[in-house]
Every structure is written in C-alpha cells, then in structure tokens.
Short mmCIF file of C-alpha atoms in Angstrom, two decimals:
data_model
loop_
_atom_site.label_atom_id
_atom_site.label_comp_id
_atom_site.label_asym_id
_atom_site.label_seq_id
_atom_site.Cartn_x
_atom_site.Cartn_y
_atom_site.Cartn_z
CA MET M 8 -21.78 14.22 6.79
CA ILE M 9 -19.51 11.24 7.36
CA ASP M 10 -16.35 11.88 5.35
CA PHE M 11 -14.48 9.00 3.81
CA LEU M 12 -11.26 10.65 4.94
CA ASN M 13 -10.70 14.11 6.41
CA LEU M 14 -6.98 14.83 6.56
CA LEU M 15 -7.44 17.96 8.67
CA ARG M 16 -9.17 15.82 11.25
CA VAL M 17 -6.58 13.02 10.99
CA ASN M 18 -3.66 15.40 11.44
CA ALA M 19 -5.22 17.57 14.14
CA PRO M 20 -3.92 15.50 17.11
CA HIS M 21 -0.38 15.86 15.73
CA GLN M 22 -0.60 19.51 14.69
CA PRO M 23 1.33 21.18 17.52
CA ALA M 24 4.21 18.70 17.20
CA ILE M 25 4.13 18.97 13.40
CA ASP M 26 4.30 22.78 13.59
CA GLU M 27 7.30 22.55 15.91
CA ALA M 28 9.04 20.03 13.63
CA ILE M 29 8.51 22.19 10.55
CA GLN M 30 9.92 25.21 12.31
CA ARG M 31 12.93 23.15 13.36
CA VAL M 32 13.62 22.25 9.72
CA LEU M 33 13.09 25.79 8.46
CA LYS M 34 15.49 27.18 11.05
CA SER M 35 18.11 24.55 10.26
CA GLY M 36 18.71 25.83 6.72
CA TRP M 37 19.15 22.21 5.50
CA TYR M 38 16.26 20.84 3.46
CA ILE M 39 17.42 17.71 1.57
CA LEU M 40 19.24 14.58 2.87
CA GLY M 41 19.91 16.05 6.28
CA SER M 42 19.48 14.94 9.87
CA GLU M 43 15.67 14.62 9.75
CA CYS M 44 15.74 12.19 6.83
CA SER M 45 18.57 10.22 8.40
CA ALA M 46 16.75 10.01 11.73
CA PHE M 47 13.49 8.96 10.10
CA GLU M 48 15.26 6.27 8.10
CA GLN M 49 16.73 4.86 11.30
CA GLU M 50 13.42 5.03 13.16
CA PHE M 51 11.34 3.50 10.37
CA ALA M 52 13.90 0.74 9.82
CA ALA M 53 13.70 -0.09 13.54
CA PHE M 54 9.89 0.03 13.39
CA CYS M 55 9.81 -2.43 10.48
CA GLY M 56 12.54 -4.61 11.97
CA VAL M 57 15.09 -4.23 9.15
CA ARG M 58 18.64 -2.93 8.85
CA HIS M 59 18.01 -0.31 6.18
CA CYS M 60 15.45 2.30 5.17
CA ILE M 61 16.07 4.54 2.17
CA GLY M 62 13.82 7.59 1.93
CA VAL M 63 12.66 8.46 -1.60
CA ALA M 64 10.27 10.89 -3.24
CA ASN M 65 7.17 8.68 -3.49
CA GLY M 66 5.86 5.13 -3.45
CA LEU M 67 6.17 4.57 -7.20
CA ASP M 68 9.84 5.54 -7.07
CA ALA M 69 10.32 3.16 -4.14
CA LEU M 70 9.18 0.24 -6.28
CA THR M 71 10.90 1.40 -9.47
CA LEU M 72 14.26 2.01 -7.78
CA THR M 73 14.06 -1.34 -6.01
CA LEU M 74 13.61 -3.11 -9.34
CA ARG M 75 16.54 -1.14 -10.76
CA GLY M 76 18.64 -1.89 -7.70
CA LEU M 77 18.04 -5.60 -8.21
CA GLY M 78 19.07 -5.38 -11.85
CA ILE M 79 15.62 -6.09 -13.27
CA GLY M 80 14.99 -4.50 -16.65
CA PRO M 81 14.25 -5.05 -20.35
CA GLY M 82 13.46 -8.65 -21.25
CA ASP M 83 12.56 -9.58 -17.67
CA GLU M 84 9.13 -10.42 -16.26
CA VAL M 85 7.72 -9.59 -12.84
CA ILE M 86 4.64 -11.35 -11.47
CA VAL M 87 2.14 -8.82 -10.11
CA PRO M 88 -1.42 -8.93 -8.77
CA ALA M 89 -4.18 -8.15 -11.25
CA ASN M 90 -6.03 -6.35 -8.45
CA THR M 91 -3.93 -3.42 -7.25
CA PHE M 92 -3.27 0.29 -7.70
CA ILE M 93 -1.59 0.86 -11.05
CA ALA M 94 1.71 1.99 -9.47
CA THR M 95 2.60 -1.68 -8.95
CA TRP M 96 2.42 -2.26 -12.70
CA LEU M 97 3.93 1.09 -13.66
CA ALA M 98 7.08 0.39 -11.66
CA VAL M 99 7.67 -2.76 -13.71
CA SER M 100 7.00 -0.94 -16.97
CA GLN M 101 9.29 1.95 -16.02
CA VAL M 102 12.34 -0.31 -15.80
CA GLY M 103 11.48 -1.87 -19.17
CA ALA M 104 10.32 -5.20 -17.74
CA SER M 105 6.91 -6.80 -18.35
CA PRO M 106 4.19 -7.17 -15.69
CA VAL M 107 2.63 -10.64 -15.62
CA PRO M 108 -0.72 -10.43 -13.82
CA VAL M 109 -2.16 -13.08 -11.52
CA ASP M 110 -5.80 -13.05 -10.44
CA PRO M 111 -6.61 -12.36 -6.77
CA ARG M 112 -8.35 -14.64 -4.33
CA ARG M 113 -11.99 -13.65 -4.24
CA ASP M 114 -12.14 -13.73 -0.44
CA SER M 115 -9.03 -11.66 0.39
CA HIS M 116 -8.60 -9.66 -2.87
CA ASN M 117 -4.85 -10.37 -2.58
CA ILE M 118 -2.80 -12.31 -5.14
CA ASP M 119 -3.71 -16.01 -5.27
CA PRO M 120 -0.59 -18.09 -4.49
CA GLU M 121 -2.13 -21.13 -6.16
CA LEU M 122 -1.97 -19.34 -9.52
CA LEU M 123 1.69 -18.33 -9.37
CA GLU M 124 3.08 -21.46 -11.02
CA ALA M 125 1.03 -20.88 -14.16
CA ALA M 126 2.48 -17.36 -14.49
CA LEU M 127 6.09 -18.55 -14.35
CA THR M 128 8.28 -18.39 -17.49
CA PRO M 129 12.05 -18.56 -18.11
CA ARG M 130 12.03 -14.74 -18.09
CA THR M 131 10.50 -14.37 -14.61
CA ARG M 132 12.87 -12.54 -12.26
CA ALA M 133 10.68 -11.43 -9.38
CA ILE M 134 7.26 -11.41 -7.78
CA MET M 135 5.76 -8.22 -6.35
CA PRO M 136 3.01 -9.11 -3.87
CA VAL M 137 0.81 -6.25 -2.69
CA HIS M 138 -0.48 -6.09 0.87
CA LEU M 139 -3.74 -4.67 -0.43
CA TYR M 140 -5.96 -2.56 1.84
CA GLY M 141 -3.40 -3.19 4.61
CA GLN M 142 -4.04 -6.96 4.63
CA PRO M 143 -0.77 -8.90 4.29
CA ALA M 144 -0.53 -11.21 1.32
CA GLN M 145 0.01 -14.93 2.01
CA MET M 146 3.74 -14.60 2.35
CA ASP M 147 4.56 -18.18 3.37
CA GLU M 148 3.34 -19.55 0.04
CA ILE M 149 4.78 -16.62 -1.93
CA LEU M 150 8.23 -16.87 -0.36
CA SER M 151 8.29 -20.64 -0.79
CA PHE M 152 7.40 -20.26 -4.48
CA ALA M 153 10.10 -17.61 -4.92
CA ARG M 154 12.79 -19.70 -3.25
CA ARG M 155 11.98 -22.74 -5.38
CA HIS M 156 12.42 -20.71 -8.55
CA GLY M 157 15.21 -18.32 -7.54
CA LEU M 158 13.02 -15.21 -7.69
CA LYS M 159 13.30 -11.93 -5.80
CA VAL M 160 10.34 -10.87 -3.66
CA ILE M 161 9.55 -7.15 -3.58
CA GLU M 162 6.72 -6.22 -1.21
CA ASP M 163 4.41 -3.43 -2.31
CA ALA M 164 3.67 -2.25 1.22
CA ALA M 165 2.19 1.11 0.23
CA GLN M 166 -0.99 0.36 2.19
CA ALA M 167 0.48 -1.78 4.96
CA HIS M 168 2.39 0.47 7.39
CA GLY M 169 2.55 -1.52 10.61
CA ALA M 170 0.78 -4.63 9.34
CA ARG M 171 2.24 -8.00 10.35
CA TRP M 172 2.48 -11.48 8.86
CA ARG M 173 3.02 -14.11 11.56
CA GLY M 174 4.36 -11.42 13.86
CA VAL M 175 6.80 -9.91 11.36
CA ARG M 176 6.15 -6.41 10.03
CA CYS M 177 5.40 -5.93 6.38
CA GLY M 178 8.55 -4.44 4.92
CA ALA M 179 10.72 -7.14 6.51
CA LEU M 180 9.31 -10.18 4.73
CA GLY M 181 10.83 -10.09 1.24
CA ASP M 182 14.13 -9.04 -0.30
CA ALA M 183 12.94 -5.43 -0.16
CA ALA M 184 9.74 -3.43 0.19
CA GLY M 185 8.38 -0.18 -1.18
CA PHE M 186 6.29 2.18 0.98
CA SER M 187 4.27 5.25 0.07
CA PHE M 188 3.70 8.14 2.48
CA TYR M 189 0.98 9.76 0.38
CA PRO M 190 -1.11 11.91 2.77
CA GLY M 191 -4.00 9.44 2.97
CA LYS M 192 -1.86 6.47 4.05
CA ASN M 193 -1.79 5.13 7.61
CA LEU M 194 1.58 6.87 7.90
CA GLY M 195 0.99 9.88 5.70
CA ALA M 196 3.17 12.89 5.00
CA LEU M 197 1.96 16.40 4.10
CA GLY M 198 2.82 15.72 0.48
CA ASP M 199 4.44 12.91 -1.48
CA GLY M 200 7.06 10.67 0.08
CA GLY M 201 8.21 7.08 0.03
CA ALA M 202 10.77 4.63 1.36
CA ILE M 203 12.43 1.31 0.65
CA THR M 204 13.21 -1.18 3.42
CA THR M 205 15.63 -4.07 3.14
CA ASN M 206 18.13 -6.22 5.04
CA ASP M 207 20.40 -6.44 1.97
CA ASP M 208 23.43 -4.23 2.69
CA ALA M 209 24.66 -4.12 -0.91
CA LEU M 210 21.19 -3.32 -2.26
CA ALA M 211 20.76 -0.51 0.30
CA GLU M 212 24.07 1.05 -0.72
CA ARG M 213 23.12 0.88 -4.39
CA LEU M 214 19.68 2.39 -3.72
CA ARG M 215 21.13 5.33 -1.79
CA LYS M 216 23.21 6.13 -4.86
CA LEU M 217 20.39 5.59 -7.34
CA ARG M 218 18.07 8.01 -5.50
CA ASN M 219 20.75 10.72 -5.48
CA TYR M 220 21.89 11.02 -9.11
CA GLY M 221 23.91 7.82 -8.78
CA SER M 222 26.22 9.49 -6.29
CA SER M 223 27.44 8.93 -2.74
CA VAL M 224 30.13 11.63 -3.01
CA LYS M 225 29.14 15.05 -4.33
CA TYR M 226 29.85 15.49 -8.06
CA TRP M 227 31.11 11.89 -8.33
CA HIS M 228 28.48 9.77 -10.11
CA GLU M 229 29.02 6.02 -10.09
CA LEU M 230 25.60 5.05 -11.47
CA THR M 231 23.09 6.56 -13.88
CA GLY M 232 20.79 7.49 -11.04
CA THR M 233 17.81 9.78 -10.62
CA ASN M 234 16.58 12.46 -8.24
CA SER M 235 14.22 10.84 -5.74
CA ARG M 236 14.83 11.99 -2.19
CA LEU M 237 12.58 12.26 0.84
CA ASP M 238 12.89 15.91 1.83
CA GLU M 239 13.58 17.11 5.35
CA LEU M 240 10.14 18.65 5.93
CA GLN M 241 8.32 15.43 5.07
CA ALA M 242 10.79 13.35 7.08
CA ALA M 243 10.26 15.57 10.13
CA VAL M 244 6.47 15.20 9.84
CA LEU M 245 6.74 11.44 9.42
CA ARG M 246 8.92 11.16 12.51
CA ILE M 247 6.13 12.77 14.55
CA LYS M 248 3.38 10.59 13.13
CA LEU M 249 5.37 7.36 13.36
CA GLN M 250 5.25 7.63 17.14
CA SER M 251 1.46 7.13 17.07
CA LEU M 252 1.18 4.65 14.20
CA ASP M 253 0.62 1.51 16.27
CA ALA M 254 -2.01 3.25 18.42
CA GLU M 255 -3.78 4.61 15.33
CA ASN M 256 -3.72 1.20 13.66
CA ALA M 257 -5.27 -0.25 16.81
CA ALA M 258 -8.05 2.35 16.54
CA ARG M 259 -8.63 1.33 12.92
CA SER M 260 -8.78 -2.31 13.98
CA ARG M 261 -11.45 -1.59 16.60
CA LEU M 262 -13.61 0.12 13.98
CA ALA M 263 -13.03 -2.72 11.52
CA GLN M 264 -14.23 -5.22 14.14
CA ARG M 265 -17.33 -3.05 14.59
CA TYR M 266 -18.01 -3.29 10.85
CA LEU M 267 -17.37 -7.04 10.79
CA GLN M 268 -19.89 -7.61 13.57
CA GLY M 269 -22.50 -5.13 12.38
CA LEU M 270 -22.55 -6.18 8.71
CA GLN M 271 -22.97 -9.91 9.29
CA GLY M 272 -25.78 -11.50 7.29
CA LEU M 273 -25.96 -8.88 4.55
CA ALA M 274 -25.70 -9.62 0.83
CA LEU M 275 -22.04 -8.68 0.66
CA ASP M 276 -18.63 -10.22 1.28
CA LEU M 277 -16.69 -8.86 4.23
CA PRO M 278 -12.89 -8.62 4.37
CA LEU M 279 -11.33 -11.99 5.10
CA GLN M 280 -9.00 -12.12 8.09
CA ILE M 281 -6.40 -14.68 7.03
CA LYS M 282 -4.82 -16.69 9.83
CA GLY M 283 -1.42 -15.24 10.64
CA ALA M 284 -2.22 -11.82 9.16
CA GLU M 285 -2.58 -8.65 11.24
CA SER M 286 -4.07 -6.03 8.96
CA ALA M 287 -3.28 -2.34 9.18
CA TRP M 288 -6.86 -1.70 8.00
CA HIS M 289 -5.84 1.02 5.59
CA LEU M 290 -9.16 0.39 3.85
CA PHE M 291 -12.31 -1.52 4.73
CA VAL M 292 -13.57 -2.95 1.45
CA VAL M 293 -16.76 -4.94 0.97
CA SER M 294 -17.95 -6.71 -2.17
CA LEU M 295 -21.67 -6.56 -2.95
CA HIS M 296 -23.65 -9.53 -4.18
CA GLY M 297 -26.21 -9.30 -6.96
CA GLU M 298 -26.51 -7.85 -10.40
CA THR M 299 -24.04 -5.47 -12.03
CA GLY M 300 -24.86 -1.91 -11.05
CA LYS M 301 -26.05 -2.69 -7.53
CA ARG M 302 -22.82 -1.36 -6.02
CA ASP M 303 -23.28 1.97 -7.77
CA ARG M 304 -26.88 2.27 -6.59
CA VAL M 305 -25.87 1.52 -3.01
CA GLN M 306 -23.05 4.05 -3.19
CA GLN M 307 -25.45 6.71 -4.44
CA ALA M 308 -27.95 5.88 -1.71
CA LEU M 309 -25.25 6.24 0.96
CA ALA M 310 -24.16 9.56 -0.55
CA ALA M 311 -27.76 10.79 -0.29
CA ARG M 312 -27.54 10.02 3.44
CA GLY M 313 -24.33 12.05 3.75
CA ILE M 314 -22.01 9.02 3.85
CA SER M 315 -18.96 9.26 1.61
CA THR M 316 -17.47 6.07 0.11
CA LEU M 317 -14.87 5.32 -2.56
CA ILE M 318 -14.03 2.50 -4.97
CA HIS M 319 -10.55 0.97 -4.83
CA TYR M 320 -10.32 0.43 -7.80
CA PRO M 321 -13.07 1.00 -10.41
CA LEU M 322 -10.96 -0.20 -13.37
CA ALA M 323 -8.53 -3.10 -13.10
CA CYS M 324 -4.97 -2.47 -14.31
CA HIS M 325 -5.29 -4.66 -17.39
CA ARG M 326 -8.39 -2.67 -18.41
CA GLN M 327 -6.67 0.71 -18.10
CA PRO M 328 -6.15 2.47 -21.46
CA CYS M 329 -2.36 2.36 -21.09
CA TYR M 330 -2.41 -1.46 -20.82
CA ALA M 331 -5.66 -2.47 -22.52
CA ALA M 332 -4.10 -3.09 -25.95
CA GLN M 333 -1.97 -5.97 -24.65
CA ASP M 334 -3.06 -9.60 -24.82
CA TRP M 335 -3.69 -10.50 -21.19
CA PRO M 336 -4.74 -13.88 -19.81
CA ALA M 337 -8.27 -14.27 -18.48
CA LEU M 338 -8.53 -12.49 -15.11
CA PRO M 339 -12.15 -13.13 -14.15
CA VAL M 340 -11.91 -12.34 -10.44
CA ALA M 341 -10.26 -8.96 -10.98
CA ASP M 342 -12.82 -8.16 -13.68
CA ASP M 343 -15.69 -9.03 -11.36
CA LEU M 344 -14.36 -7.28 -8.26
CA GLN M 345 -14.01 -3.94 -10.03
CA ASP M 346 -17.81 -3.83 -10.39
CA ARG M 347 -18.65 -4.98 -6.83
CA ILE M 348 -16.19 -3.47 -4.37
CA LEU M 349 -16.97 -0.52 -2.13
CA SER M 350 -14.62 1.12 0.40
CA LEU M 351 -16.30 2.28 3.60
CA PRO M 352 -15.11 5.13 5.87
CA ILE M 353 -12.38 4.12 8.28
CA SER M 354 -9.62 6.14 9.93
CA PRO M 355 -8.15 6.47 13.42
CA VAL M 356 -10.35 9.50 14.11
CA HIS M 357 -13.73 8.13 13.00
CA GLN M 358 -16.01 7.55 15.96
CA VAL M 359 -17.96 4.40 16.78
CA GLU M 360 -21.19 6.38 16.34
CA GLU M 361 -20.21 7.22 12.76
CA ILE M 362 -19.40 3.61 11.94
CA ASP M 363 -22.75 2.58 13.43
CA GLN M 364 -24.50 5.06 11.11
CA VAL M 365 -22.76 3.50 8.11
CA ILE M 366 -23.75 0.03 9.29
CA ALA M 367 -27.38 1.05 9.78
CA ALA M 368 -27.52 2.63 6.32
CA LEU M 369 -26.03 -0.46 4.68
CA ARG M 370 -28.48 -2.73 6.49
CA GLU M 371 -31.31 -0.75 4.94
CA GLU M 372 -29.83 -0.35 1.46
CA VAL M 373 -28.14 -3.71 0.82
CA GLY M 374 -30.55 -6.28 2.20
CA SER M 375 -29.96 -9.68 3.73
CA ALA M 376 -28.12 -12.55 2.08
CA ALA M 377 -30.37 -15.20 0.60
#
C-alpha cells in the first residue's frame, strides 16, 4: 500500500518532542492564550516575515475574522477563485458579503488575474487569492489590480505554509493572510488550528479582540467578538513542527521534481511552475486528458494496485448545493477541472521508491500524449 497521507508516519519523527511539549502544557495548568500560543505567534510571524500573528481556532475562522477585522460585511463583494476549497467562499458568506467567483488558469489552477477586471463592481471591497496546492498565486498582477481599485488583499494561505512569491513568504504579501493548521497541512496540528498574519498594527489589535469575545481586558468587551483561540496544546505542537517545516518542504519539492520528470509525455497536464513562485507542494495535482470519466477509471486502477489518491476538489464551489441556486457567471475551466484532476501521494516522509511506483503505474494506466 502507498497511502495518500499517513499522519502517524508524518508525525513520527517529531513524536518525542511533541510528547515532551504536551507534558509541559499539561503541567503548566494554563491551556488557553498562554505562553505557548504567544511564543508560537512570535515564531510564526518571524517565519513568515511579518510583524503580527494571531492564533485562532481554525482556517475558516482566520479568513472570516480577517474580513470582519477589515470591516467587510453585508452589501460588499469579495472576489474569490472558482477553484478552491469551500472555506474561501464560506468566510465571505459568514460575514454577510457576496463571493464573486473568477475562473482559474487552466495551467496553474490558480485564479486568473486577466479575468479580475470583469469581476469588479462598485461593491467590490477585497480580493481573496488562494495559493492553491501550495503554489503561490500571481501576486504581482493581483496586488497591482487591488491597488488600482483600492481593494484589500486577503491571502488564503491554508495550503501554502512556507511557500514564497519572488522570495517573500506567503502570508506577507497582502494586507493579511489566513492559515489553517488542519492535521494534513504542511504545518499541521493534532487537531484544528489556524492563524492570521499581517503587518497592519491596528488590524492585529482588532483581531486579537475579535477572537477573544471582543475583549483585551477580562470582562471588558469592546467589540461583538467570538471565541476562536488557538489552544496551548496545539500551539506547543506547532512550535515543534515549525522547526522542521523548511526541511520538510524541501523533501516535498524533491519528490515533486521526481514526478515532474517521470510523468513527462503522458496524456495529462502536470503542475505549472510559475516563474517567481516557490511552491510548498502541499499537493501534487495532475489533470488527465481525454473523455469524461477517464480520471475515475485511472483512480480506480491505481487503487487496485494499492496506490491511494484523492480529488481536490470533486465539486466546484458554485456547484455545491449550498451555492448552486445562485446565478453564477460561466466558469468553464473550474467546471472542467473538477472532472479531470487527481491528487497523487506526496508528503515529507514518502520515499523515492514509492513515488517511482506511482509513476510506473500511471505510465501504464494513462498512456502517452498524442
């Protein structure tokens, strides 16, 4: 068996240090907004190259609270990618604003900057680019567009821990960024967790209040906040794993290069490496050529060989039942990708021999490009 992702295996190199960190928290008697969370916030802010990190309960809250912190709400519009995990859209909906989808580029699967202008209306307040699969979006074009039109830029960096755009870490490119520490992420906790990064001092202060019942002083509530706090246990675990993140991303990159070399010439599209982008390789996603249904047949054939794969994502956001009733613009690339994409196994603990087995199986099952 070649697992898509085995968290026991991923966490095994860190286990002794994780056990020690957990015991340290348990013995401290302080479990929420204590020294571990504060230390992690400082360390992750330094890692990303920003002044502030605000630990929250999960990635969705990171995006939702950022929108709230920027004053975006009912009557406003936020430009989002059509091709993303639904949390990007849900954050916009949760603050009462409207998501305005833009089709992705077919080669990178990230939002197409050339289509942004057509999505702009007098109600547009922000754009939320997603660094999908760990590949940074084309931030030069996105930031230029935002500046021309006075828009905020909120990075959805949930899959991009450690990725860089022109040498700058994701999380330090826009006005703010939301991260998820879901266990399967490159920097994954042992449960849910999230964070917001920003260089905006006033926004950071507001976000710290919003996450903690609108309060910075106990029992004194300045804002109508919520309860969304990164707990001490998760912060302690993340501090351990952050130390190895760059090395683990480098391991992912080596395996990705193995895939890119070994899958050349097959009837599928490989991930595009955009100039200036340094991917975190959270996922390695290919897009199969040919008739509808071929992807599913190939996935089943790989499963029969003991190779586990996933689909990120099998139903585009605008096709989800919770959004399907709305009148969306034509989004042909997102509609097509949902039927063709296939995520292959990749993690810092997969071995070259395992990747070679996946490559060999795909070479037999997919066939050569015409």
